[in-house]
Short mmCIF file of C-alpha atoms in Angstrom, two decimals:
data_model
loop_
_atom_site.label_atom_id
_atom_site.label_comp_id
_atom_site.label_asym_id
_atom_site.label_seq_id
_atom_site.Cartn_x
_atom_site.Cartn_y
_atom_site.Cartn_z
CA UNK A 268 -185.17 126.08 -49.52
CA UNK A 269 -183.42 122.99 -51.03
CA UNK A 270 -181.73 120.08 -49.33
CA UNK A 271 -179.00 118.18 -51.21
CA UNK A 272 -179.42 114.68 -50.16
CA UNK A 273 -178.36 111.15 -50.41
CA UNK A 274 -181.59 108.83 -50.32
CA UNK A 275 -180.68 106.81 -47.19
CA UNK A 276 -178.65 109.21 -45.32
CA UNK A 277 -179.82 109.47 -41.54
CA UNK A 278 -178.46 113.13 -41.20
CA UNK A 279 -180.42 114.21 -44.18
CA UNK A 280 -183.72 112.72 -42.86
CA UNK A 281 -183.22 114.54 -39.45
CA UNK A 282 -183.24 117.76 -41.44
CA UNK A 283 -186.20 116.87 -43.61
CA UNK A 284 -188.03 115.57 -40.56
CA UNK A 285 -187.62 119.01 -38.91
CA UNK A 286 -188.89 120.90 -42.14
CA UNK A 287 -191.81 118.57 -42.11
CA UNK A 288 -192.70 119.24 -38.40
CA UNK A 289 -192.46 122.85 -39.01
CA UNK A 290 -194.50 122.71 -42.23
CA UNK A 291 -191.98 124.42 -44.18
CA UNK A 292 -191.78 124.14 -48.01
CA UNK A 293 -188.60 122.65 -49.50
CA UNK A 294 -187.18 120.77 -52.37
CA UNK A 295 -184.69 117.90 -52.48
CA UNK A 296 -182.14 117.12 -55.01
CA UNK A 297 -180.42 113.69 -54.78
CA UNK A 298 -176.80 113.14 -55.73
CA UNK A 299 -174.53 110.20 -55.85
CA UNK A 300 -171.59 110.42 -53.27
CA UNK A 301 -169.53 108.26 -55.77
CA UNK A 302 -169.85 110.73 -58.45
CA UNK A 303 -170.16 114.23 -56.63
CA UNK A 304 -170.84 117.11 -58.93
CA UNK A 305 -168.48 119.97 -58.99
CA UNK A 306 -171.40 122.43 -57.91
CA UNK A 307 -171.91 120.32 -54.82
CA UNK A 308 -168.29 120.31 -53.82
CA UNK A 309 -168.07 123.99 -54.31
CA UNK A 310 -170.80 124.54 -51.58
CA UNK A 311 -169.92 121.67 -49.25
CA UNK A 312 -166.51 122.12 -47.62
CA UNK A 313 -166.57 118.58 -46.27
CA UNK A 314 -168.01 117.08 -49.39
CA UNK A 315 -170.86 115.37 -47.34
CA UNK A 316 -174.63 115.65 -47.18
CA UNK A 317 -176.79 117.30 -46.09
CA UNK A 318 -176.42 120.64 -47.45
CA UNK A 319 -179.31 123.10 -47.12
CA UNK A 320 -179.69 126.03 -49.48
CA UNK A 321 -181.74 128.70 -47.66
CA UNK A 322 -184.45 130.84 -49.38
CA UNK A 323 -181.70 133.52 -49.38
CA UNK A 324 -179.26 131.28 -51.32
CA UNK A 325 -176.86 130.57 -48.55
CA UNK A 326 -175.50 127.14 -48.56
CA UNK A 327 -175.29 125.52 -44.97
CA UNK A 328 -173.49 122.24 -44.10
CA UNK A 329 -173.36 119.98 -41.19
CA UNK A 330 -176.77 118.86 -39.84
CA UNK A 331 -176.17 120.29 -36.39
CA UNK A 332 -175.79 123.70 -37.82
CA UNK A 333 -178.72 123.31 -40.23
CA UNK A 334 -181.33 122.26 -37.56
CA UNK A 335 -180.01 125.04 -35.33
CA UNK A 336 -180.62 127.52 -38.00
CA UNK A 337 -184.07 126.18 -38.86
CA UNK A 338 -184.99 126.30 -35.08
CA UNK A 339 -183.86 129.93 -34.86
CA UNK A 340 -185.02 131.22 -38.27
CA UNK A 341 -188.53 129.88 -38.06
CA UNK A 342 -191.14 129.50 -35.33
CA UNK A 343 -189.62 126.97 -32.90
CA UNK A 344 -191.18 123.59 -32.20
CA UNK A 345 -191.26 124.40 -28.58
CA UNK A 346 -191.65 128.14 -27.41
CA UNK A 347 -190.22 129.78 -24.58
CA UNK A 348 -187.56 127.38 -23.57
CA UNK A 349 -184.94 128.36 -21.15
CA UNK A 350 -181.22 128.54 -22.31
CA UNK A 351 -180.74 125.52 -19.88
CA UNK A 352 -183.60 123.64 -21.59
CA UNK A 353 -182.24 124.38 -25.03
CA UNK A 354 -178.83 123.21 -24.07
CA UNK A 355 -180.27 120.01 -22.60
CA UNK A 356 -182.31 119.33 -25.82
CA UNK A 357 -179.01 119.83 -27.84
CA UNK A 358 -177.20 117.34 -25.60
CA UNK A 359 -179.77 114.65 -25.94
CA UNK A 360 -180.11 115.27 -29.68
CA UNK A 361 -176.41 114.75 -29.86
CA UNK A 362 -176.56 111.50 -28.24
CA UNK A 363 -178.90 110.38 -30.94
CA UNK A 364 -176.85 111.78 -33.86
CA UNK A 365 -173.46 110.46 -32.85
CA UNK A 366 -175.22 106.95 -32.90
CA UNK A 367 -176.51 107.23 -36.54
CA UNK A 368 -173.41 105.65 -38.02
CA UNK A 369 -173.27 103.12 -35.10
CA UNK A 370 -176.69 101.89 -36.16
CA UNK A 371 -175.55 101.91 -39.82
CA UNK A 372 -172.71 99.81 -39.02
CA UNK A 373 -174.85 97.27 -37.03
CA UNK A 374 -177.23 97.08 -39.80
CA UNK A 375 -174.32 96.07 -42.21
CA UNK A 376 -173.05 93.28 -40.14
CA UNK A 377 -172.13 90.28 -41.98
CA UNK A 378 -172.73 87.71 -39.16
CA UNK A 379 -174.50 87.28 -35.80
CA UNK A 380 -171.53 87.84 -33.70
CA UNK A 381 -170.60 91.27 -35.33
CA UNK A 382 -174.24 92.49 -35.10
CA UNK A 383 -174.22 91.51 -31.45
CA UNK A 384 -171.13 93.33 -30.75
CA UNK A 385 -172.20 96.58 -32.71
CA UNK A 386 -175.71 96.46 -31.44
CA UNK A 387 -174.32 96.49 -27.85
CA UNK A 388 -172.87 100.12 -28.53
CA UNK A 389 -176.33 101.26 -29.64
CA UNK A 390 -177.73 99.64 -26.44
CA UNK A 391 -175.78 102.13 -24.23
CA UNK A 392 -177.57 104.95 -25.96
CA UNK A 393 -180.99 103.43 -25.87
CA UNK A 394 -180.52 102.47 -22.20
CA UNK A 395 -179.58 106.19 -21.37
CA UNK A 396 -182.67 107.51 -23.04
CA UNK A 397 -184.93 104.86 -21.54
CA UNK A 398 -183.81 106.14 -18.12
CA UNK A 399 -184.53 109.70 -19.10
CA UNK A 400 -187.96 109.21 -20.77
CA UNK A 401 -191.13 109.76 -18.82
CA UNK A 402 -194.75 108.39 -19.64
CA UNK A 403 -195.50 111.42 -21.83
CA UNK A 404 -195.93 110.65 -25.77
CA UNK A 405 -192.72 112.76 -26.59
CA UNK A 406 -189.44 113.64 -24.87
CA UNK A 407 -190.72 116.64 -23.18
CA UNK A 408 -194.44 116.22 -22.89
CA UNK A 409 -197.31 116.26 -25.41
CA UNK A 410 -195.48 118.32 -28.15
CA UNK A 411 -192.77 117.20 -30.76
CA UNK A 412 -189.39 118.92 -29.99
CA UNK A 413 -185.95 118.88 -31.32
CA UNK A 414 -184.88 115.74 -29.32
CA UNK A 415 -187.87 113.78 -30.78
CA UNK A 416 -186.61 114.76 -34.24
CA UNK A 417 -183.12 113.61 -33.68
CA UNK A 418 -184.31 110.19 -32.25
CA UNK A 419 -186.94 109.72 -34.84
CA UNK A 420 -184.18 108.62 -37.26
CA UNK A 421 -182.92 105.77 -35.22
CA UNK A 422 -186.29 104.57 -34.22
CA UNK A 423 -187.59 104.73 -37.72
CA UNK A 424 -184.78 102.58 -38.99
CA UNK A 425 -185.15 100.23 -35.93
CA UNK A 426 -188.89 99.83 -36.90
CA UNK A 427 -188.07 99.04 -40.51
CA UNK A 428 -185.56 96.37 -39.33
CA UNK A 429 -187.95 94.85 -36.89
CA UNK A 430 -190.88 94.69 -39.27
CA UNK A 431 -188.67 93.03 -42.02
CA UNK A 432 -186.46 90.66 -40.07
CA UNK A 433 -187.92 90.29 -36.53
CA UNK A 434 -184.65 91.69 -35.11
CA UNK A 435 -185.47 94.34 -32.35
CA UNK A 436 -182.83 96.96 -31.64
CA UNK A 437 -185.17 98.68 -29.18
CA UNK A 438 -185.67 95.51 -27.09
CA UNK A 439 -187.27 95.49 -23.75
CA UNK A 440 -187.40 99.17 -22.99
CA UNK A 441 -190.92 100.02 -22.62
CA UNK A 442 -190.61 103.75 -22.38
CA UNK A 443 -188.52 103.80 -25.70
CA UNK A 444 -190.99 101.44 -27.21
CA UNK A 445 -193.90 103.85 -26.39
CA UNK A 446 -191.98 106.66 -27.65
CA UNK A 447 -191.21 104.98 -30.86
CA UNK A 448 -194.83 104.12 -31.32
CA UNK A 449 -195.95 107.58 -30.79
CA UNK A 450 -193.14 108.99 -33.14
CA UNK A 451 -194.12 106.47 -35.92
CA UNK A 452 -197.82 107.55 -35.68
CA UNK A 453 -196.90 111.17 -36.45
CA UNK A 454 -195.92 109.92 -40.06
CA UNK A 455 -193.04 112.24 -40.01
CA UNK A 456 -190.84 109.29 -40.71
CA UNK A 457 -192.48 108.54 -44.06
CA UNK A 458 -192.68 112.29 -44.95
CA UNK A 459 -189.05 112.90 -44.27
CA UNK A 460 -187.74 110.31 -46.85
CA UNK A 461 -188.27 109.66 -50.60
CA UNK A 462 -190.60 107.14 -52.06
CA UNK A 463 -187.51 105.19 -52.94
CA UNK A 464 -186.25 105.14 -49.32
CA UNK A 465 -187.46 101.77 -48.20
CA UNK A 466 -186.03 99.97 -51.27
CA UNK A 467 -182.84 101.64 -51.24
CA UNK A 468 -182.49 100.92 -47.61
CA UNK A 469 -183.57 97.24 -47.95
CA UNK A 470 -180.93 96.86 -50.85
CA UNK A 471 -178.20 98.28 -48.73
CA UNK A 472 -178.92 96.96 -45.43
CA UNK A 473 -181.08 93.83 -46.06
CA UNK A 474 -179.26 92.26 -48.88
CA UNK A 475 -177.75 88.68 -48.72
CA UNK A 476 -174.46 90.15 -47.81
CA UNK A 477 -175.79 91.15 -44.36
CA UNK A 478 -176.96 89.03 -41.46
CA UNK A 479 -180.13 90.78 -41.16
CA UNK A 480 -180.72 90.28 -44.84
CA UNK A 481 -180.26 86.57 -44.42
CA UNK A 482 -182.65 86.74 -41.45
CA UNK A 483 -185.18 88.23 -43.80
CA UNK A 484 -184.68 85.70 -46.40
CA UNK A 485 -184.89 82.75 -44.02
CA UNK A 486 -188.12 84.04 -42.41
CA UNK A 487 -186.95 86.34 -39.56
CA UNK A 488 -184.73 86.27 -36.56
CA UNK A 489 -186.45 84.67 -33.63
CA UNK A 490 -184.31 86.47 -31.09
CA UNK A 491 -183.26 89.90 -30.44
CA UNK A 492 -179.52 89.22 -29.92
CA UNK A 493 -178.49 86.17 -31.79
CA UNK A 494 -176.48 83.69 -29.85
CA UNK A 495 -175.55 81.55 -32.86
CA UNK A 496 -173.01 82.79 -35.33
CA UNK A 497 -174.07 80.13 -38.00
CA UNK A 498 -177.74 81.09 -38.51
CA UNK A 499 -180.29 83.70 -37.68
CA UNK A 500 -183.13 81.39 -36.44
#
């Protein structure tokens, strides 16, 4: 199988993380969305990544469709789930994926006020998942499932931001913090991105053009939600 990818695309990471969790062999080909090759446009009706080219040569697009294919075509992460449990997992996964671009937008905020406003939208999703989580390592117990893979993307990026700037998207949510810790310990986050990922991520989200990048340069944000618009510390 092959994934057609963009280095820092969260939707691509979700697909790669699922492939890693299933121990499936795959290749990745990176393209530039500013200069899309014609062969890519021929197989991607929406002109977006990810695209998965299956072992049979079929090109699949839209990450939701791709992960459902991988879960159906190969041994599932969690066996013997009822239709209701599968639907529930899809719903909680969707809550994560519809916030990928919300998080991207927050990370690109140019000032503290904008970051606070955009992060508040992500807070809503984090509050809902915090209320749903139990004390188990993963979403539904002791085994990685589809919901874990979907939320891994958000929590991985939050982890990078906190380590580099001190700004904590997760905040005072103990169950979510514990879940983030367990997911990071699986090393799926690192395995599902390229070696160039953190450098490219930092260049885009932690440059001097972003508030978080200014925090990094100034030694880190000292508070989770900045109250002052004229400085990060």
